[in-house]
Short mmCIF file of C-alpha atoms in Angstrom, two decimals:
data_model
loop_
_atom_site.label_atom_id
_atom_site.label_comp_id
_atom_site.label_asym_id
_atom_site.label_seq_id
_atom_site.Cartn_x
_atom_site.Cartn_y
_atom_site.Cartn_z
CA MET A 1 23.73 -97.28 70.22
CA LYS A 2 23.82 -93.68 71.47
CA GLN A 3 23.13 -93.17 75.18
CA ALA A 4 20.60 -90.75 76.67
CA ILE A 5 19.86 -89.95 80.30
CA HIS A 6 16.42 -88.57 81.06
CA PHE A 7 15.53 -87.17 84.49
CA GLY A 8 11.89 -87.98 85.26
CA GLY A 9 10.18 -91.23 84.33
CA GLY A 10 6.63 -89.87 84.54
CA ASN A 11 4.05 -89.32 81.83
CA ILE A 12 6.02 -86.72 79.88
CA GLY A 13 9.32 -88.56 80.29
CA ARG A 14 8.07 -91.95 79.15
CA GLY A 15 5.13 -90.92 76.99
CA PHE A 16 6.88 -88.27 74.97
CA ILE A 17 10.62 -87.62 75.45
CA GLY A 18 11.72 -91.22 76.05
CA GLU A 19 9.84 -92.51 73.04
CA LEU A 20 11.28 -89.78 70.80
CA LEU A 21 14.82 -90.50 72.01
CA VAL A 22 14.42 -94.25 71.35
CA ARG A 23 13.03 -93.56 67.85
CA SER A 24 16.08 -91.35 67.28
CA GLY A 25 18.44 -94.23 68.02
CA TYR A 26 19.19 -93.75 71.73
CA GLU A 27 19.15 -96.22 74.57
CA VAL A 28 17.42 -94.27 77.33
CA THR A 29 18.26 -94.41 81.03
CA PHE A 30 15.46 -92.88 83.09
CA VAL A 31 16.45 -91.33 86.41
CA ASP A 32 13.67 -91.25 88.96
CA VAL A 33 12.98 -91.56 92.69
CA ALA A 34 9.89 -93.80 92.34
CA GLU A 35 11.32 -97.18 93.31
CA SER A 36 8.46 -99.25 91.87
CA LEU A 37 8.70 -97.45 88.51
CA VAL A 38 12.48 -97.93 88.35
CA ASP A 39 12.14 -101.59 89.26
CA GLU A 40 9.45 -102.21 86.62
CA ILE A 41 11.42 -100.52 83.84
CA ASN A 42 14.53 -102.51 84.74
CA LYS A 43 12.54 -105.76 84.92
CA ARG A 44 10.91 -105.31 81.50
CA ARG A 45 13.51 -103.12 79.74
CA SER A 46 10.50 -101.70 77.91
CA TYR A 47 7.14 -100.04 78.44
CA ASP A 48 3.93 -99.36 76.55
CA ILE A 49 2.26 -96.04 75.74
CA GLU A 50 -1.53 -96.15 75.40
CA VAL A 51 -2.68 -93.54 72.87
CA VAL A 52 -6.36 -92.63 73.25
CA GLY A 53 -8.69 -90.78 70.92
CA ASN A 54 -10.29 -91.48 67.58
CA ASP A 55 -7.47 -93.85 66.61
CA PRO A 56 -6.37 -95.58 69.85
CA LYS A 57 -3.17 -97.58 69.70
CA THR A 58 -0.37 -98.97 71.81
CA ILE A 59 3.24 -97.93 71.23
CA HIS A 60 5.85 -100.37 72.57
CA VAL A 61 9.13 -98.70 73.63
CA GLU A 62 12.27 -100.77 74.10
CA HIS A 63 15.97 -100.00 74.79
CA VAL A 64 15.27 -98.41 78.17
CA LYS A 65 16.52 -98.87 81.72
CA ALA A 66 16.27 -96.85 84.93
CA ILE A 67 18.30 -95.63 87.90
CA ASN A 68 16.91 -94.65 91.29
CA SER A 69 18.75 -91.43 92.09
CA ASN A 70 17.94 -91.80 95.83
CA THR A 71 19.77 -95.11 96.16
CA ASN A 72 22.13 -95.45 93.17
CA LEU A 73 24.05 -92.23 92.83
CA GLU A 74 27.19 -94.09 91.77
CA ASP A 75 25.31 -95.73 88.86
CA LEU A 76 23.99 -92.34 87.83
CA LEU A 77 27.48 -90.83 87.83
CA ASP A 78 28.76 -93.77 85.76
CA ALA A 79 25.93 -93.23 83.25
CA PHE A 80 27.01 -89.63 82.73
CA VAL A 81 30.39 -90.82 81.48
CA THR A 82 28.82 -92.49 78.45
CA ALA A 83 25.81 -90.21 77.90
CA ASP A 84 25.51 -88.46 74.55
CA ILE A 85 22.56 -86.34 75.70
CA VAL A 86 20.84 -85.46 78.99
CA THR A 87 17.19 -84.32 79.13
CA THR A 88 14.70 -83.64 81.88
CA ALA A 89 10.98 -83.41 82.61
CA ILE A 90 10.54 -83.34 86.38
CA GLY A 91 8.06 -81.59 88.62
CA PRO A 92 8.85 -78.71 90.97
CA ASN A 93 8.78 -80.89 94.10
CA ILE A 94 11.61 -83.05 92.79
CA LEU A 95 13.53 -80.25 91.04
CA LYS A 96 14.77 -78.72 94.29
#
């Protein structure tokens, strides 16, 4: 399976980019600083997207894991060695 690293595990990262990458055949490693989010992704190795509107549905996304960039810089560097693509969707407070 192809490897993707995505910086930012928030709504855009998980709800849009991560799901598109998984559907395109990538295993996605999210990089984030939110410890509880990273822990939950690693515990489940999946997440759900709740689509609202006239036709509500749940999209289940698998083939994901996460790295906390505040505490696991070595793991992040190791992930770059095997990454086929790197994407990002992070806010300005984290970008600096």
